[in-house]
C-alpha positions in Angstrom: 0.0 0.0 0.0 1.3 3.5 -0.8 2.7 5.4 2.1 1.0 8.5 0.8 -2.5 7.0 1.1 -3.2 7.8 4.7 -2.2 11.5 4.1 -4.5 11.6 1.1 -7.4 10.1 3.0 -6.9 12.6 5.8 -6.8 15.4 3.3 -10.0 14.2 1.7 -11.6 14.0 5.1 -10.6 17.5 6.0 -11.8 18.9 2.6 -15.1 17.1 3.1 -15.5 18.5 6.6 -14.6 22.0 5.4 -17.3 21.9 2.7 -19.8 22.5 5.5 -18.3 25.4 7.6 -20.8 25.2 10.3 -20.1 21.5 10.8 -16.3 22.1 10.7 -16.6 24.8 13.4 -18.6 22.6 15.7 -16.1 19.8 15.2 -13.2 21.9 16.5 -14.0 21.1 20.1 -13.2 17.4 19.4 -10.4 18.0 16.9 -7.1 16.3 18.2 -4.4 18.8 19.0 -2.0 17.2 16.6 -4.4 17.8 13.7 -4.8 21.5 14.3 -1.9 22.7 12.1 -2.8 20.7 9.1 -6.5 21.5 9.4 -5.7 25.2 9.8 -3.5 25.2 6.7 -6.3 23.7 4.6 -8.9 26.2 5.9 -6.5 29.0 5.2 -5.5 27.8 1.7 -9.2 27.3 0.7 -10.3 30.7 2.1 -12.7 29.3 4.7 -12.6 32.5 6.8 -15.2 31.5 9.3 -13.3 28.4 10.1 -10.0 30.3 10.3 -11.7 32.8 12.8 -13.0 30.0 15.0 -9.6 28.2 15.0 -7.7 31.3 16.0 -10.0 31.7 19.0 -9.3 28.2 20.3 -5.7 27.8 19.0 -4.1 25.1 21.2 -0.5 26.4 20.9 1.2 29.5 22.4 2.1 30.9 19.0 0.3 31.1 15.6 3.1 31.5 13.0 1.0 33.0 10.1 4.1 34.4 8.4 5.5 31.0 7.6 2.5 29.9 5.6 3.0 29.5 1.9 1.4 32.9 1.1 0.8 36.0 3.1 -2.7 36.7 4.3 -5.0 38.8 2.1 -7.3 41.4 3.7 -10.2 39.0 4.1 -8.1 36.4 5.8 -6.5 39.0 8.1 -9.9 40.3 9.1 -10.9 36.7 10.0 -7.7 36.3 12.1 -8.4 39.6 13.9 -12.0 38.7 14.5 -10.8 35.4 16.1 -8.4 37.4 18.3 -11.3 39.7 19.2 -13.4 36.8 20.4 -10.4 35.4 22.4 -9.8 38.8 24.1 -13.5 39.0 25.0 -13.5 35.6 26.7 -12.7 36.2 30.4 -12.6 32.6 31.4 -10.8 30.6 28.8 -10.6 26.8 28.6 -7.1 25.5 29.5 -6.5 24.3 25.9 -6.9 27.8 24.5 -3.2 28.7 24.5 -2.7 31.5 22.0 -0.5 34.3 23.2 1.6 35.3 20.2 0.7 35.9 16.5 3.8 35.8 14.4 3.6 37.5 11.0 7.3 37.3 10.1 9.0 34.4 8.4 11.0 33.0 11.3 10.2 29.3 11.6 11.0 27.6 8.2 8.8 24.5 7.5 7.1 24.8 10.9 3.7 23.9 9.4 5.0 20.6 8.1 7.2 19.5 11.0 4.3 18.3 13.2 2.5 19.6 16.2 5.5 19.0 18.6 7.5 21.6 16.8 4.5 24.0 16.9 4.2 23.5 20.6 7.8 24.3 21.3 7.8 27.8 19.7 8.4 30.4 22.4 9.4 34.1 22.8 11.5 34.1 26.0 11.9 37.4 27.8 9.2 39.3 26.0 6.0 37.8 27.3 6.7 39.0 30.8 8.4 42.2 30.0 6.7 45.5 30.7 6.1 48.0 27.9 8.6 50.9 27.5 8.2 54.2 25.8 4.7 53.7 24.4 2.8 55.6 27.1 0.3 52.7 27.4 -1.1 51.2 30.5 -2.1 47.6 30.9 -5.1 46.3 32.9 -3.9 44.5 36.0 -3.9 40.7 35.8 -4.7 40.5 32.1 -2.4 38.5 29.8 -1.6 40.6 26.8 -1.8 39.4 23.2 1.5 39.9 21.3 1.7 40.5 17.5 5.1 40.3 15.8 5.6 41.8 12.4 8.0 43.8 10.3 6.3 47.2 9.9 6.7 49.7 7.1 5.3 53.2 7.6 4.6 54.7 4.2 2.1 56.8 2.4 1.1 53.7 0.4 0.3 51.2 3.2 -0.1 47.5 2.6 -3.9 47.1 2.8 -4.0 44.3 5.5 -1.1 45.9 7.4 -3.0 49.2 7.6 -6.1 47.3 8.8 -4.1 45.5 11.4 -2.5 48.7 12.8 -5.9 50.4 13.1 -7.3 47.3 14.8 -4.4 47.2 17.3 -4.6 50.9 18.0 -8.2 50.5 19.2 -7.1 47.6 21.5 -3.8 49.0 22.7 -4.6 48.2 26.4 -4.6 44.5 25.5 -2.4 44.1 22.4 1.3 44.5 22.3 2.5 45.2 18.7 6.1 44.4 18.1 8.3 45.1 15.1 11.9 43.8 14.9 12.4 45.6 11.6 10.8 49.1 11.2 11.0 51.0 8.0 9.8 54.6 8.0 9.4 55.9 4.4 7.3 59.0 5.0 8.1 62.4 6.3 4.8 62.9 8.0 5.5 63.6 11.6 1.9 62.8 12.7 1.9 59.5 10.9 5.2 58.5 12.5 4.1 59.5 15.9 0.9 57.5 15.7 2.8 54.4 14.8 5.5 54.8 17.4 2.9 55.4 20.2 1.4 52.1 19.3 4.6 50.0 18.9 6.5 48.2 21.6 9.7 50.3 21.0 12.1 48.0 22.8 11.2 45.3 20.2 12.8 47.3 17.4 16.2 45.9 16.4 16.5 47.4 12.9 15.4 50.9 12.0 15.4 52.4 8.5 14.6 56.1 7.9 14.4 57.2 4.2 13.1 59.9 1.9 12.7 62.5 4.6 12.4 66.0 3.1 10.3 68.0 5.7 12.0 70.1 8.2 12.2 68.7 11.7 11.0 65.2 10.9 13.8 63.4 12.6 13.6 66.0 15.4 10.1 64.7 16.0 11.3 61.1 15.9 14.4 61.7 18.1 12.8 61.4 21.6 11.5 57.9 20.7 15.0 56.7 19.9 16.0 56.5 23.5 13.3 53.9 24.2 14.6 51.6 21.4 16.8 49.9 23.9 17.5 46.9 21.7 18.2 48.7 18.5 21.2 47.1 16.7 21.0 48.6 13.2 20.2 52.2 12.1 20.0 53.2 8.5 19.5 56.7 7.2 19.1 57.3 3.5 18.0 60.1 1.1 17.8 62.8 3.8 18.6 66.4 3.5 20.2 68.3 6.4 17.0 70.3 7.1 15.0 67.2 7.8 16.8 66.2 10.9 18.3 69.4 12.2 17.7 73.1 12.1 20.4 74.2 14.4 23.5 72.8 16.3 21.3 72.6 19.3 19.0 70.2 17.5 22.0 68.1 16.4 23.0 67.8 20.1 19.5 66.7 21.1 19.5 64.1 18.3 23.0 62.9 19.3 21.9 62.6 23.0 19.2 60.1 22.1 21.6 58.2 19.8 24.0 58.0 22.7 21.4 56.0 24.6 21.5 53.1 22.0 24.0 50.9 23.9 23.3 47.9 21.7 23.8 49.7 18.3 26.2 47.7 16.1 25.5 48.9 12.6 25.2 52.4 11.1 24.4 52.9 7.4 24.3 56.4 5.9 23.3 56.8 2.3 22.7 60.0 0.4 22.5 62.0 3.7 23.5 65.7 3.5 25.5 66.6 6.5 26.7 70.1 7.4 30.2 70.6 8.6 29.0 70.9 12.2 26.3 68.2 12.6 28.2 65.2 11.4 30.6 65.3 14.4 27.9 66.2 16.8 25.8 63.2 15.8 28.5 60.5 15.5 30.5 61.6 18.5 27.9 60.2 20.9 27.9 56.7 19.5 29.6 53.7 21.1 32.1 51.6 19.1 30.3 50.0 16.1 30.9 46.7 14.3 29.6 47.9 10.9 29.8 51.4 9.4 28.7 52.2 5.8 28.9 55.7 4.2 27.8 56.1 0.6 26.8 58.9 -1.8 27.3 61.6 0.8 29.0 64.9 0.4 32.2 64.1 2.4 34.9 66.6 3.2 38.4 65.8 4.1 37.7 67.1 7.6 34.7 64.8 7.9 37.0 61.8 7.0 39.6 63.0 9.5 36.9 63.2 12.2 35.7 59.6 11.4 39.3 58.3 11.9 39.3 59.9 15.4 35.8 59.0 16.4 35.3 56.2 18.9 32.4 54.7 16.9 34.9 53.6 14.2 37.6 52.3 16.5 36.6 48.6 16.5 35.0 48.1 13.1 34.6 44.6 11.6 32.9 45.8 8.4 33.6 49.1 6.7 32.2 50.5 3.4 32.9 53.8 1.8 31.2 54.1 -1.5 30.7 56.8 -4.1 32.6 59.4 -2.1 34.8 61.9 -4.0 38.3 61.6 -2.5 40.2 62.5 -5.6 42.0 65.5 -4.0 42.1 64.2 -0.4 45.3 63.7 1.5 45.7 60.0 2.1 46.4 60.5 5.9 42.7 60.5 7.1 41.8 57.3 5.3 45.0 55.7 6.4 44.3 56.6 10.0 40.7 55.2 9.6 42.1 51.9 8.3 44.8 51.8 11.1 42.0 51.6 13.6 40.8 48.3 12.0 44.1 46.5 11.4 43.2 43.9 14.1 39.4 43.8 13.6 38.4 44.4 10.0 36.9 41.4 8.2 35.2 43.3 5.4 36.6 46.4 3.7 34.9 48.1 0.7 36.4 51.3 -0.7 34.3 51.6 -3.9 33.9 54.3 -6.5 35.8 56.8 -4.5 38.3 58.0 -7.2 41.2 56.9 -5.1 44.4 57.4 -7.1 47.8 55.6 -7.5 49.5 58.0 -5.0 46.8 57.7 -2.4 46.8 53.9 -2.7 50.6 53.8 -2.3 50.2 55.5 1.0 47.4 53.1 2.1 49.1 49.8 1.2 51.3 49.4 4.3 48.2 49.8 6.6 46.1 47.6 4.3 48.8 44.8 4.5 48.4 44.7 8.3 44.6 44.1 8.2 45.3 40.5 9.1 41.7 39.3 9.5 40.4 40.7 6.2 38.3 38.1 4.4 36.6 40.4 1.8 38.1 43.4 -0.1 36.3 45.5 -2.7 38.1 48.3 -4.5 36.3 48.8 -7.8 35.7 52.2 -9.4 39.0 53.7 -8.4 41.6 55.4 -10.6 44.5 52.8 -10.7 47.1 52.2 -13.4 48.1 48.7 -14.3 51.3 49.1 -12.3 49.3 50.1 -9.1 46.8 47.3 -9.6 49.7 44.8 -9.8 51.1 46.3 -6.6 47.8 46.1 -4.8 47.4 42.4 -5.9 50.8 41.6 -4.6 49.9 43.1 -1.1 46.4 41.5 -0.8 47.9 38.1 -1.9 49.7 38.1 1.5 46.4 38.3 3.5 45.9 34.8 4.7 42.2 35.1 5.5 41.2 36.9 2.2 38.8 34.8 0.2 37.4 37.3 -2.3 38.8 40.5 -3.8 37.1 42.8 -6.3 39.4 45.2 -8.2 38.9 48.0 -10.7 39.7 47.7 -14.4 42.8 49.9 -14.6 42.9 53.2 -16.4 44.5 51.6 -19.4 41.3 49.8 -20.1 39.4 53.0 -20.9 39.6 55.8 -23.3 39.9 59.2 -21.6 36.2 59.9 -22.3 35.0 56.5 -21.1 36.5 56.9 -17.7 34.0 59.7 -16.9 31.2 57.5 -18.0 32.0 54.2 -16.3 28.5 52.8 -16.8 29.8 52.2 -20.3 31.8 49.0 -20.9 35.6 49.2 -20.8 37.1 49.4 -24.3 37.2 45.7 -25.3 40.6 45.8 -27.2 42.3 47.8 -24.4 41.0 45.6 -21.6 42.0 42.4 -23.5 45.6 43.7 -23.4 45.3 44.4 -19.7 43.9 40.9 -19.0 46.8 39.3 -20.8 49.2 40.9 -18.3 47.0 40.0 -15.3 46.5 36.3 -16.1 49.7 35.0 -14.5 49.2 37.1 -11.3 45.6 35.8 -10.9 46.8 32.2 -11.2 49.3 32.9 -8.4 46.6 34.1 -6.1 45.6 30.5 -5.3 42.4 28.6 -5.5 41.0 29.9 -2.2 41.1 33.5 -3.3 38.3 34.5 -5.7 39.6 37.5 -7.7 37.4 39.6 -9.9 37.8 42.7 -12.1 34.8 44.9 -12.1 34.5 46.7 -15.5 31.0 48.2 -15.1 28.7 48.9 -12.1 25.4 50.6 -11.5 24.5 51.5 -8.0 20.9 52.3 -9.0 20.3 48.6 -9.7 23.1 47.2 -7.5 24.4 45.2 -10.5 27.9 44.9 -11.9 29.9 43.3 -14.7 32.8 41.1 -13.5 35.7 39.2 -15.1 37.4 36.3 -13.4 40.0 33.7 -14.4 38.8 30.1 -14.9 41.0 27.1 -14.0 41.7 26.5 -17.7 43.1 30.0 -18.0 40.2 31.5 -19.9 38.4 34.7 -18.7 34.8 34.4 -17.6 32.4 37.3 -17.8 29.5 37.4 -15.4 26.7 39.9 -14.5 26.1 39.8 -10.7 24.7 41.7 -7.8 27.1 44.1 -6.2 28.4 42.8 -2.9 26.7 43.7 0.4 28.3 44.1 3.8 28.4 40.9 5.8 25.3 40.8 7.9 25.6 40.6 11.7 23.7 37.9 13.6 20.9 39.8 15.2 
């Protein structure tokens, strides 16, 4: 007999029962606990919202991991789930087998719905269920067990339909519902919209915060007081922000910095297309504790800014550093050299990309680069190197025992003078062929554990690039790939 037959028979039985929703709902009282996950999956997949609502109310496990189902809930399904939660909250004396405490809308438990009811029963959220709210201004009725909802929230002008419905539902029940968001993206400059969301959220649940596309004056000034309550924030990303949107005076910068200084668990800071004034960059970054990851891209950077970064405590113990699309053509090499010096015993990832670094600047950096003994990834595309300097750089990085991947620029000899200023155009094919011939032997000597690539074209709008690498048979292989990202930290 086929081993799939029992499962098929069980599926047919469930589908038959679900064909009569009233009968299916009445049967839930006698449904074995081990059958709940599979029965819920079938009701969810077939859109039997009344059955879904009833099952949410009497869910026999502490957590309902909706985010790990094969498809996200549509608005109708989300309304059914919330109606079930409403009935659960309204029931003062619950049967002992009604166990639901957490609704998980993120994808955090792979294959949980197919691993059996034992796995479902073991899901827990230690430390949060008994913690008291911080920073939300909410009170909680004495003796009532709160209901927790975990999701990754995006605050935008164009809200996801079911997400917007959920937020409105939770706001009306904020005395009983704790809304948590590990990853929070704020993509609107509306101070009132931001405030409404932050007053609802459990702020100490936020571990990653992204702020983008702010253009209104004082938006971050409005946000700043809430930062201090994000006690577990580990990653902060600011992008596409003008100076006026987060500060109007040095005094405002100091206030913003004071709240940043309270983020004792902050490990990663990413700044992209952020317009700093000469005064507010030091004021803001000076307050930060040592970081593990720092990324600065497409910002108007001065040599004084770079010198400050090299002296700032937040860059003193970096594991991952990216400087991208920063015009350093006329900079003295000393500030960058000092910044790298801080990381000679800690840096694992170093990306100095599209910064117009020249031969003379690189020559000054090489002794420090050679002492970055833990470096495992190095990216240097988009810089102004001659063939001779590229050979010199490869000779130095070949001595780094932990290095497994290096991305290097096509040297100046690969381009015509005009093409260099339009590097989204391919390198001249004939010129680059001559350059490759001279690089082949050196690439072979780098060893099999060191993946070496030459980037001849890149586009930061699409995060794609064109790369050449040397195959084992000595031929050159051309690939189109995503540009590398910084190594993620375990959060």
